[in-house]
CSV table of N, CA, C and O in Angstrom, one decimal:
chain,number,residue,atom,x,y,z
A,186,UNK,N,67.6,95.3,113.6
A,186,UNK,CA,68.6,94.7,112.7
A,186,UNK,C,69.2,95.8,111.9
A,186,UNK,O,68.5,96.8,111.6
A,187,UNK,N,70.4,95.6,111.5
A,187,UNK,CA,71.1,96.6,110.7
A,187,UNK,C,71.4,96.0,109.3
A,187,UNK,O,71.7,94.8,109.1
A,188,UNK,N,71.2,96.8,108.3
A,188,UNK,CA,71.4,96.4,106.9
A,188,UNK,C,72.5,97.1,106.3
A,188,UNK,O,72.6,98.3,106.5
A,189,UNK,N,73.3,96.4,105.5
A,189,UNK,CA,74.5,97.1,104.8
A,189,UNK,C,74.4,96.7,103.4
A,189,UNK,O,74.3,95.5,103.0
A,190,UNK,N,74.6,97.7,102.5
A,190,UNK,CA,74.5,97.5,101.1
A,190,UNK,C,75.7,98.2,100.4
A,190,UNK,O,75.9,99.4,100.5
A,191,UNK,N,76.6,97.4,99.8
A,191,UNK,CA,77.8,97.9,99.1
A,191,UNK,C,77.4,98.3,97.7
A,191,UNK,O,76.5,97.7,97.1
A,192,UNK,N,78.1,99.3,97.2
A,192,UNK,CA,78.0,99.7,95.8
A,192,UNK,C,79.3,100.2,95.4
A,192,UNK,O,80.2,100.5,96.2
A,193,UNK,N,79.5,100.4,94.1
A,193,UNK,CA,80.7,101.0,93.5
A,193,UNK,C,81.7,100.1,92.9
A,193,UNK,O,82.7,100.5,92.4
A,194,UNK,N,81.4,98.8,93.0
A,194,UNK,CA,82.3,97.8,92.4
A,194,UNK,C,82.2,97.9,90.9
A,194,UNK,O,81.4,98.5,90.3
A,195,UNK,N,83.1,97.2,90.3
A,195,UNK,CA,83.2,97.1,88.8
A,195,UNK,C,84.5,96.6,88.4
A,195,UNK,O,85.3,96.0,89.1
A,196,UNK,N,84.8,96.8,87.1
A,196,UNK,CA,86.0,96.4,86.4
A,196,UNK,C,86.9,97.6,86.1
A,196,UNK,O,86.4,98.6,85.7
A,197,UNK,N,88.2,97.4,86.4
A,197,UNK,CA,89.1,98.5,86.2
A,197,UNK,C,90.4,97.9,85.8
A,197,UNK,O,90.8,96.8,86.1
A,198,UNK,N,91.2,98.7,85.0
A,198,UNK,CA,92.6,98.2,84.6
A,198,UNK,C,93.6,98.4,85.8
A,198,UNK,O,93.3,99.3,86.7
A,199,UNK,N,94.7,97.7,85.7
A,199,UNK,CA,95.7,97.9,86.8
A,199,UNK,C,96.1,99.4,86.8
A,199,UNK,O,96.3,100.0,85.7
A,200,UNK,N,96.3,99.9,88.0
A,200,UNK,CA,96.7,101.3,88.1
A,200,UNK,C,95.5,102.2,88.3
A,200,UNK,O,95.6,103.4,88.6
A,201,UNK,N,94.3,101.7,88.0
A,201,UNK,CA,93.1,102.5,88.1
A,201,UNK,C,92.6,102.7,89.5
A,201,UNK,O,93.2,102.1,90.5
A,202,UNK,N,91.4,103.3,89.7
A,202,UNK,CA,90.9,103.6,91.0
A,202,UNK,C,89.4,103.3,91.0
A,202,UNK,O,88.7,103.4,90.0
A,203,UNK,N,88.9,102.9,92.2
A,203,UNK,CA,87.5,102.8,92.4
A,203,UNK,C,87.2,103.2,93.8
A,203,UNK,O,88.0,103.2,94.7
A,204,UNK,N,85.9,103.7,94.0
A,204,UNK,CA,85.5,104.1,95.3
A,204,UNK,C,84.2,103.2,95.7
A,204,UNK,O,83.2,103.3,95.0
A,205,UNK,N,84.4,102.4,96.7
A,205,UNK,CA,83.3,101.6,97.2
A,205,UNK,C,82.5,102.4,98.3
A,205,UNK,O,83.1,103.1,99.0
A,206,UNK,N,81.2,102.2,98.3
A,206,UNK,CA,80.3,102.8,99.3
A,206,UNK,C,79.6,101.7,100.0
A,206,UNK,O,79.3,100.6,99.4
A,207,UNK,N,79.3,101.9,101.3
A,207,UNK,CA,78.4,101.0,102.0
A,207,UNK,C,77.4,101.8,102.8
A,207,UNK,O,77.8,102.5,103.7
A,208,UNK,N,76.2,101.7,102.4
A,208,UNK,CA,75.1,102.4,103.0
A,208,UNK,C,74.5,101.5,104.1
A,208,UNK,O,74.2,100.3,103.9
A,209,UNK,N,74.3,102.1,105.3
A,209,UNK,CA,73.9,101.4,106.5
A,209,UNK,C,72.5,101.9,106.9
A,209,UNK,O,72.3,103.1,106.9
A,210,UNK,N,71.6,101.0,107.2
A,210,UNK,CA,70.2,101.4,107.6
A,210,UNK,C,69.8,100.5,108.7
A,210,UNK,O,70.3,99.4,108.9
A,211,UNK,N,68.7,100.8,109.4
A,211,UNK,CA,68.1,99.9,110.3
A,211,UNK,C,68.6,100.1,111.7
A,211,UNK,O,68.1,99.4,112.7
A,212,UNK,N,69.6,100.9,111.9
A,212,UNK,CA,70.2,101.2,113.3
A,212,UNK,C,70.9,102.5,113.3
A,212,UNK,O,70.9,103.2,112.3
A,213,UNK,N,71.5,102.8,114.4
A,213,UNK,CA,72.2,104.1,114.6
A,213,UNK,C,73.6,103.9,114.1
A,213,UNK,O,74.4,103.3,114.7
A,214,UNK,N,73.9,104.5,112.9
A,214,UNK,CA,75.2,104.3,112.3
A,214,UNK,C,76.4,104.7,113.2
A,214,UNK,O,77.4,104.0,113.2
A,215,UNK,N,76.2,105.8,113.9
A,215,UNK,CA,77.4,106.3,114.7
A,215,UNK,C,77.7,105.4,115.8
A,215,UNK,O,78.8,105.6,116.5
A,216,UNK,N,76.9,104.4,116.2
A,216,UNK,CA,77.2,103.4,117.2
A,216,UNK,C,78.2,102.3,116.7
A,216,UNK,O,78.7,101.5,117.5
A,217,UNK,N,78.5,102.3,115.4
A,217,UNK,CA,79.2,101.2,114.8
A,217,UNK,C,80.6,101.7,114.4
A,217,UNK,O,80.7,102.6,113.6
A,218,UNK,N,81.6,100.9,114.8
A,218,UNK,CA,82.9,101.0,114.0
A,218,UNK,C,82.6,100.2,112.7
A,218,UNK,O,81.8,99.2,112.7
A,219,UNK,N,83.3,100.6,111.6
A,219,UNK,CA,83.0,100.0,110.3
A,219,UNK,C,84.3,99.4,109.7
A,219,UNK,O,85.4,100.0,110.0
A,220,UNK,N,84.1,98.4,108.9
A,220,UNK,CA,85.3,97.9,108.3
A,220,UNK,C,85.0,97.4,106.9
A,220,UNK,O,83.9,97.2,106.5
A,221,UNK,N,86.1,97.1,106.2
A,221,UNK,CA,86.1,96.5,104.8
A,221,UNK,C,86.9,95.3,104.9
A,221,UNK,O,88.0,95.3,105.4
A,222,UNK,N,86.4,94.2,104.3
A,222,UNK,CA,87.1,92.9,104.1
A,222,UNK,C,87.0,92.5,102.6
A,222,UNK,O,86.2,93.1,101.9
A,223,UNK,N,87.8,91.6,102.2
A,223,UNK,CA,87.7,91.1,100.9
A,223,UNK,C,88.0,89.6,100.8
A,223,UNK,O,88.7,89.1,101.7
A,224,UNK,N,87.5,89.0,99.8
A,224,UNK,CA,87.7,87.6,99.6
A,224,UNK,C,87.9,87.4,98.1
A,224,UNK,O,87.1,87.6,97.3
A,225,UNK,N,89.1,86.9,97.8
A,225,UNK,CA,89.5,86.6,96.4
A,225,UNK,C,89.2,85.2,96.1
A,225,UNK,O,89.0,84.4,97.0
A,226,UNK,N,89.0,84.8,94.8
A,226,UNK,CA,88.7,83.5,94.5
A,226,UNK,C,89.7,82.5,95.0
A,226,UNK,O,90.9,82.6,94.9
A,227,UNK,N,89.2,81.4,95.7
A,227,UNK,CA,90.0,80.4,96.2
A,227,UNK,C,90.8,80.8,97.5
A,227,UNK,O,91.6,80.0,98.0
A,228,UNK,N,90.5,82.0,98.1
A,228,UNK,CA,91.2,82.4,99.2
A,228,UNK,C,90.2,82.7,100.4
A,228,UNK,O,89.0,82.9,100.1
A,229,UNK,N,90.8,82.8,101.6
A,229,UNK,CA,89.9,83.1,102.7
A,229,UNK,C,89.7,84.6,102.8
A,229,UNK,O,90.5,85.4,102.2
A,230,UNK,N,88.7,85.0,103.4
A,230,UNK,CA,88.4,86.4,103.6
A,230,UNK,C,89.5,87.1,104.4
A,230,UNK,O,90.0,86.5,105.4
A,231,UNK,N,89.9,88.3,104.0
A,231,UNK,CA,90.9,89.0,104.7
A,231,UNK,C,90.5,90.4,105.1
A,231,UNK,O,89.7,91.0,104.4
A,232,UNK,N,91.1,90.9,106.1
A,232,UNK,CA,90.8,92.3,106.6
A,232,UNK,C,91.5,93.3,105.6
A,232,UNK,O,92.6,93.1,105.2
A,233,UNK,N,90.8,94.4,105.4
A,233,UNK,CA,91.3,95.5,104.5
A,233,UNK,C,91.6,96.7,105.4
A,233,UNK,O,92.7,97.2,105.4
A,234,UNK,N,90.5,97.2,106.0
A,234,UNK,CA,90.6,98.5,106.7
A,234,UNK,C,89.4,98.6,107.6
A,234,UNK,O,88.4,98.0,107.5
A,235,UNK,N,89.6,99.5,108.6
A,235,UNK,CA,88.5,99.7,109.6
A,235,UNK,C,88.6,101.2,110.1
A,235,UNK,O,89.6,101.8,110.0
A,236,UNK,N,87.5,101.7,110.6
A,236,UNK,CA,87.4,103.1,111.0
A,236,UNK,C,86.5,103.1,112.3
A,236,UNK,O,85.6,102.4,112.4
A,237,UNK,N,86.9,104.0,113.2
A,237,UNK,CA,86.2,104.1,114.5
A,237,UNK,C,84.9,104.8,114.3
A,237,UNK,O,84.6,105.3,113.2
A,238,UNK,N,84.1,104.8,115.3
A,238,UNK,CA,82.7,105.4,115.3
A,238,UNK,C,82.7,106.8,114.8
A,238,UNK,O,81.8,107.1,113.9
A,239,UNK,N,83.6,107.6,115.2
A,239,UNK,CA,83.6,109.0,114.8
A,239,UNK,C,84.4,109.3,113.6
A,239,UNK,O,84.4,110.4,113.0
A,240,UNK,N,85.2,108.3,113.1
A,240,UNK,CA,86.1,108.5,112.0
A,240,UNK,C,87.5,109.0,112.4
A,240,UNK,O,88.3,109.3,111.6
A,241,UNK,N,87.7,109.2,113.7
A,241,UNK,CA,89.0,109.7,114.2
A,241,UNK,C,90.2,108.8,114.0
A,241,UNK,O,91.3,109.3,113.8
A,242,UNK,N,90.0,107.5,114.0
A,242,UNK,CA,91.1,106.6,113.9
A,242,UNK,C,90.7,105.6,112.8
A,242,UNK,O,89.6,105.2,112.6
A,243,UNK,N,91.8,105.1,112.1
A,243,UNK,CA,91.7,104.1,111.1
A,243,UNK,C,92.8,103.1,111.3
A,243,UNK,O,93.8,103.3,111.8
A,244,UNK,N,92.5,101.9,110.8
A,244,UNK,CA,93.4,100.8,110.8
A,244,UNK,C,93.4,100.0,109.5
A,244,UNK,O,92.3,99.7,109.0
A,245,UNK,N,94.6,99.7,109.0
A,245,UNK,CA,94.7,99.1,107.7
A,245,UNK,C,95.6,97.9,107.8
A,245,UNK,O,96.5,97.8,108.6
A,246,UNK,N,95.4,96.9,106.9
A,246,UNK,CA,96.4,95.9,106.6
A,246,UNK,C,97.6,96.6,105.9
A,246,UNK,O,97.4,97.5,105.1
A,247,UNK,N,98.8,96.3,106.4
A,247,UNK,CA,100.0,97.0,106.0
A,247,UNK,C,100.2,97.1,104.5
A,247,UNK,O,100.6,98.1,103.9
A,248,UNK,N,99.9,96.0,103.8
A,248,UNK,CA,100.1,96.0,102.4
A,248,UNK,C,99.1,96.8,101.6
A,248,UNK,O,99.3,97.0,100.4
A,249,UNK,N,98.1,97.4,102.2
A,249,UNK,CA,97.1,98.2,101.5
A,249,UNK,C,97.1,99.7,102.0
A,249,UNK,O,96.4,100.5,101.3
A,250,UNK,N,97.8,100.0,103.0
A,250,UNK,CA,97.6,101.3,103.7
A,250,UNK,C,98.1,102.4,102.8
A,250,UNK,O,97.6,103.6,102.9
A,251,UNK,N,99.0,102.2,101.9
A,251,UNK,CA,99.5,103.3,101.0
A,251,UNK,C,98.6,103.5,99.8
A,251,UNK,O,98.7,104.6,99.1
A,252,UNK,N,97.6,102.6,99.5
A,252,UNK,CA,96.8,102.7,98.3
A,252,UNK,C,95.3,102.9,98.6
A,252,UNK,O,94.6,103.4,97.8
A,253,UNK,N,94.9,102.4,99.8
A,253,UNK,CA,93.5,102.4,100.2
A,253,UNK,C,93.2,103.4,101.3
A,253,UNK,O,94.1,103.6,102.2
A,254,UNK,N,92.1,104.0,101.3
A,254,UNK,CA,91.7,105.0,102.3
A,254,UNK,C,90.2,104.7,102.7
A,254,UNK,O,89.3,104.7,101.8
A,255,UNK,N,90.0,104.5,104.0
A,255,UNK,CA,88.7,104.3,104.5
A,255,UNK,C,88.2,105.6,105.1
A,255,UNK,O,89.0,106.3,105.7
A,256,UNK,N,86.9,105.9,104.9
A,256,UNK,CA,86.3,107.1,105.5
A,256,UNK,C,84.9,106.9,105.7
A,256,UNK,O,84.3,105.9,105.3
A,257,UNK,N,84.2,107.8,106.5
A,257,UNK,CA,82.8,107.6,106.7
A,257,UNK,C,82.2,109.0,106.8
A,257,UNK,O,82.8,110.0,107.1
A,258,UNK,N,80.9,109.0,106.5
A,258,UNK,CA,80.1,110.2,106.6
A,258,UNK,C,78.9,109.8,107.5
A,258,UNK,O,77.9,109.2,107.0
A,259,UNK,N,78.9,110.2,108.7
A,259,UNK,CA,77.9,109.8,109.7
A,259,UNK,C,76.5,110.5,109.4
A,259,UNK,O,75.5,110.0,109.8
A,260,UNK,N,76.5,111.6,108.7
A,260,UNK,CA,75.3,112.3,108.3
A,260,UNK,C,74.6,111.5,107.1
A,260,UNK,O,73.4,111.6,107.0
A,261,UNK,N,75.4,110.8,106.3
A,261,UNK,CA,74.8,110.0,105.2
A,261,UNK,C,74.7,108.5,105.6
A,261,UNK,O,74.3,107.7,104.7
A,262,UNK,N,75.2,108.1,106.8
A,262,UNK,CA,75.1,106.7,107.2
A,262,UNK,C,75.9,105.8,106.2
A,262,UNK,O,75.4,104.8,105.8
A,263,UNK,N,77.1,106.3,105.8
A,263,UNK,CA,77.8,105.6,104.7
A,263,UNK,C,79.3,105.5,105.1
A,263,UNK,O,79.8,106.5,105.6
A,264,UNK,N,79.9,104.4,104.8
A,264,UNK,CA,81.3,104.2,104.9
A,264,UNK,C,81.9,104.0,103.5
A,264,UNK,O,81.2,103.4,102.6
A,265,UNK,N,83.1,104.5,103.2
A,265,UNK,CA,83.7,104.4,101.9
A,265,UNK,C,85.0,103.7,101.9
A,265,UNK,O,85.7,103.7,103.0
A,266,UNK,N,85.4,103.2,100.8
A,266,UNK,CA,86.8,102.7,100.6
A,266,UNK,C,87.3,103.2,99.3
A,266,UNK,O,86.8,102.7,98.2
A,267,UNK,N,88.2,104.1,99.3
A,267,UNK,CA,88.8,104.7,98.1
A,267,UNK,C,90.0,103.8,97.8
A,267,UNK,O,90.9,103.6,98.7
A,268,UNK,N,90.1,103.2,96.6
A,268,UNK,CA,91.1,102.3,96.2
A,268,UNK,C,91.8,102.9,95.0
A,268,UNK,O,91.2,103.1,94.0
A,269,UNK,N,93.1,103.1,95.2
A,269,UNK,CA,93.9,103.7,94.1
A,269,UNK,C,95.0,102.7,93.7
A,269,UNK,O,95.4,101.8,94.5
A,270,UNK,N,95.6,103.0,92.6
A,270,UNK,CA,96.7,102.1,92.0
A,270,UNK,C,96.4,100.7,92.2
A,270,UNK,O,97.2,99.9,92.7
A,271,UNK,N,95.2,100.3,91.7
A,271,UNK,CA,94.7,98.9,91.9
A,271,UNK,C,95.6,97.9,91.1
A,271,UNK,O,96.1,98.2,90.1
A,272,UNK,N,95.8,96.8,91.7
A,272,UNK,CA,96.6,95.7,91.2
A,272,UNK,C,95.7,94.5,90.9
A,272,UNK,O,94.6,94.4,91.4
A,273,UNK,N,96.2,93.6,90.0
A,273,UNK,CA,95.4,92.5,89.7
A,273,UNK,C,95.0,91.7,90.9
A,273,UNK,O,93.9,91.1,91.0
A,274,UNK,N,96.0,91.6,91.9
A,274,UNK,CA,95.7,90.8,93.1
A,274,UNK,C,94.7,91.5,94.0
A,274,UNK,O,94.3,90.9,95.0
A,275,UNK,N,94.2,92.7,93.7
A,275,UNK,CA,93.1,93.3,94.4
A,275,UNK,C,91.8,92.7,94.0
A,275,UNK,O,90.8,93.1,94.7
A,276,UNK,N,91.7,92.0,93.0
A,276,UNK,CA,90.5,91.4,92.5
A,276,UNK,C,89.8,90.5,93.6
A,276,UNK,O,90.5,89.6,94.1
A,277,UNK,N,88.6,90.9,94.0
A,277,UNK,CA,88.0,90.2,95.1
A,277,UNK,C,86.5,90.7,95.2
A,277,UNK,O,86.2,91.7,94.6
A,278,UNK,N,85.8,90.0,96.0
A,278,UNK,CA,84.5,90.5,96.5
A,278,UNK,C,84.8,91.3,97.8
A,278,UNK,O,85.4,90.7,98.7
A,279,UNK,N,84.4,92.5,97.8
A,279,UNK,CA,84.6,93.4,99.0
A,279,UNK,C,83.4,93.5,99.8
A,279,UNK,O,82.3,93.8,99.3
A,280,UNK,N,83.5,93.3,101.1
A,280,UNK,CA,82.4,93.3,102.0
A,280,UNK,C,82.6,94.4,103.1
A,280,UNK,O,83.7,94.6,103.6
A,281,UNK,N,81.5,95.1,103.4
A,281,UNK,CA,81.6,96.0,104.5
A,281,UNK,C,81.0,95.3,105.8
A,281,UNK,O,80.2,94.4,105.7
A,282,UNK,N,81.5,95.7,106.9
A,282,UNK,CA,81.1,95.1,108.2
A,282,UNK,C,80.8,96.2,109.2
A,282,UNK,O,81.5,97.2,109.2
A,283,UNK,N,79.8,96.0,110.0
A,283,UNK,CA,79.5,96.9,111.1
A,283,UNK,C,79.7,96.2,112.5
A,283,UNK,O,79.2,95.1,112.7
A,284,UNK,N,80.4,96.9,113.4
A,284,UNK,CA,80.7,96.3,114.7
A,284,UNK,C,80.3,97.3,115.8
A,284,UNK,O,80.7,98.4,115.8
A,285,UNK,N,79.4,96.8,116.6
A,285,UNK,CA,78.8,97.6,117.7
A,285,UNK,C,79.8,97.7,118.8
A,285,UNK,O,79.6,97.0,119.9
A,286,UNK,N,80.9,98.4,118.7
A,286,UNK,CA,81.9,98.5,119.7
A,286,UNK,C,81.5,99.4,120.8
A,286,UNK,O,80.7,100.3,120.7
A,287,UNK,N,82.2,99.3,121.9
A,287,UNK,CA,82.0,100.1,123.1
A,287,UNK,C,82.5,101.5,122.8
A,287,UNK,O,83.7,101.7,122.4
A,288,UNK,N,81.7,102.5,122.9
A,288,UNK,CA,82.1,103.9,122.6
A,288,UNK,C,83.1,104.4,123.6
A,288,UNK,O,83.7,105.4,123.3
A,289,UNK,N,83.3,103.7,124.7
A,289,UNK,CA,84.3,104.2,125.7
A,289,UNK,C,85.7,103.8,125.3
A,289,UNK,O,86.7,104.3,125.8
A,290,UNK,N,85.9,102.9,124.3
A,290,UNK,CA,87.2,102.5,123.8
A,290,UNK,C,87.8,103.7,123.1
A,290,UNK,O,87.1,104.5,122.5
A,291,UNK,N,89.1,103.7,123.2
A,291,UNK,CA,89.9,104.7,122.4
A,291,UNK,C,89.6,104.5,120.9
A,291,UNK,O,89.4,103.3,120.5
A,292,UNK,N,89.6,105.5,120.1
A,292,UNK,CA,89.2,105.3,118.7
A,292,UNK,C,90.0,104.3,117.9
A,292,UNK,O,89.5,103.5,117.1
A,293,UNK,N,91.3,104.2,118.2
A,293,UNK,CA,92.1,103.2,117.5
A,293,UNK,C,91.7,101.8,117.9
A,293,UNK,O,91.7,100.9,117.1
A,294,UNK,N,91.4,101.7,119.2
A,294,UNK,CA,91.0,100.4,119.7
A,294,UNK,C,89.6,100.0,119.0
A,294,UNK,O,89.4,98.8,118.7
A,295,UNK,N,88.8,101.0,118.8
A,295,UNK,CA,87.5,100.7,118.1
A,295,UNK,C,87.7,100.2,116.7
A,295,UNK,O,87.1,99.2,116.3
A,296,UNK,N,88.6,100.8,116.0
A,296,UNK,CA,88.9,100.4,114.7
A,296,UNK,C,89.5,99.0,114.6
A,296,UNK,O,89.2,98.1,113.8
A,297,UNK,N,90.5,98.7,115.5
A,297,UNK,CA,91.2,97.5,115.6
A,297,UNK,C,90.2,96.3,116.0
A,297,UNK,O,90.4,95.2,115.6
A,298,UNK,N,89.2,96.6,116.8
A,298,UNK,CA,88.3,95.6,117.2
A,298,UNK,C,87.5,95.0,116.1
A,298,UNK,O,87.1,93.9,116.2
A,299,UNK,N,87.3,95.8,115.0
A,299,UNK,CA,86.5,95.2,113.9
A,299,UNK,C,87.2,94.0,113.3
A,299,UNK,O,86.5,93.0,113.0
A,300,UNK,N,88.5,94.0,113.2
A,300,UNK,CA,89.3,92.9,112.6
A,300,UNK,C,89.1,91.7,113.5
A,300,UNK,O,88.9,90.6,113.0
A,301,UNK,N,89.2,91.8,114.8
A,301,UNK,CA,89.2,90.7,115.7
A,301,UNK,C,87.7,90.2,115.9
A,301,UNK,O,87.5,89.0,115.9
A,302,UNK,N,86.8,91.1,116.0
A,302,UNK,CA,85.4,90.7,116.2
A,302,UNK,C,84.8,89.9,115.0
A,302,UNK,O,84.0,89.0,115.1
A,303,UNK,N,85.3,90.3,113.8
A,303,UNK,CA,84.8,89.6,112.6
A,303,UNK,C,85.2,88.1,112.6
A,303,UNK,O,84.5,87.3,112.1
A,304,UNK,N,86.3,87.8,113.2
A,304,UNK,CA,86.8,86.4,113.3
A,304,UNK,C,85.8,85.6,114.1
A,304,UNK,O,85.7,84.4,113.9
A,305,UNK,N,85.1,86.2,115.1
A,305,UNK,CA,84.2,85.4,116.0
A,305,UNK,C,82.8,85.7,115.7
A,305,UNK,O,81.9,85.4,116.5
A,306,UNK,N,82.5,86.2,114.5
A,306,UNK,CA,81.1,86.3,114.1
A,306,UNK,C,80.4,87.4,114.8
A,306,UNK,O,79.1,87.4,115.0
A,307,UNK,N,81.1,88.5,115.3
A,307,UNK,CA,80.5,89.5,116.1
A,307,UNK,C,80.2,90.8,115.3
A,307,UNK,O,79.9,91.8,115.9
A,308,UNK,N,80.2,90.7,114.0
A,308,UNK,CA,79.9,91.8,113.1
A,308,UNK,C,78.7,91.5,112.2
A,308,UNK,O,78.4,90.3,112.0
A,309,UNK,N,78.1,92.5,111.6
A,309,UNK,CA,77.1,92.4,110.6
A,309,UNK,C,77.7,92.6,109.2
A,309,UNK,O,78.6,93.5,109.1
A,310,UNK,N,77.3,91.8,108.3
A,310,UNK,CA,78.0,91.9,106.9
A,310,UNK,C,77.0,92.4,105.9
A,310,UNK,O,75.8,92.1,105.9
A,311,UNK,N,77.6,93.1,104.9
A,311,UNK,CA,76.9,93.3,103.6
A,311,UNK,C,77.0,92.1,102.7
A,311,UNK,O,77.7,91.1,103.1
A,312,UNK,N,76.4,92.1,101.6
A,312,UNK,CA,76.4,91.0,100.6
A,312,UNK,C,77.6,91.1,99.7
A,312,UNK,O,77.9,90.1,99.0
A,313,UNK,N,78.3,92.2,99.7
A,313,UNK,CA,79.6,92.3,98.9
A,313,UNK,C,79.4,93.0,97.6
A,313,UNK,O,78.4,93.1,97.0
A,314,UNK,N,80.6,93.5,97.1
A,314,UNK,CA,80.7,94.1,95.8
A,314,UNK,C,81.9,93.6,95.1
A,314,UNK,O,83.0,93.6,95.7
A,315,UNK,N,81.7,93.2,93.9
A,315,UNK,CA,82.8,92.6,93.1
A,315,UNK,C,83.7,93.7,92.5
A,315,UNK,O,83.2,94.6,91.8
A,316,UNK,N,85.0,93.6,92.7
A,316,UNK,CA,86.0,94.4,92.1
A,316,UNK,C,86.9,93.5,91.3
A,316,UNK,O,87.5,92.6,91.8
A,317,UNK,N,87.0,93.8,90.0
A,317,UNK,CA,87.8,93.1,89.1
A,317,UNK,C,88.8,94.0,88.5
A,317,UNK,O,88.5,95.0,87.8
A,318,UNK,N,90.1,93.6,88.7
A,318,UNK,CA,91.2,94.4,88.2
A,318,UNK,C,91.9,93.5,87.1
A,318,UNK,O,92.5,92.5,87.5
A,319,UNK,N,91.8,93.9,85.9
A,319,UNK,CA,92.4,93.1,84.8
A,319,UNK,C,92.8,94.0,83.7
A,319,UNK,O,92.3,95.1,83.5
A,320,UNK,N,93.8,93.5,82.9
A,320,UNK,CA,94.2,94.2,81.7
A,320,UNK,C,93.6,93.6,80.4
A,320,UNK,O,93.8,94.2,79.3
């Protein structure tokens, strides 16, 4: 079994920045494409960003791609989400996800698979980290 633990959440003013981390244990980290999702109060969970197994390719929701950056450090078994110029509407619980994608897929396909696989319950989830953006 794979365990995912998010950290780095907190409260920030609009325009501020936060960096979320997700530590992965219990399995071989490099076998997983990784992703970030979020769920705001009263809304459904939505895709934020994903990264291929090696980190070569990334995929973002269009509305977030200019402000958020996903990265990973396979030596530390950790995936990150750097969030800049935060807005009130970014307030949500942020979840990391691990997807055991086929390593023969092209890196971009690996990243994109996280979004679709999550829809069908094919990923492992962390418990989430709360990000509150308020003035």
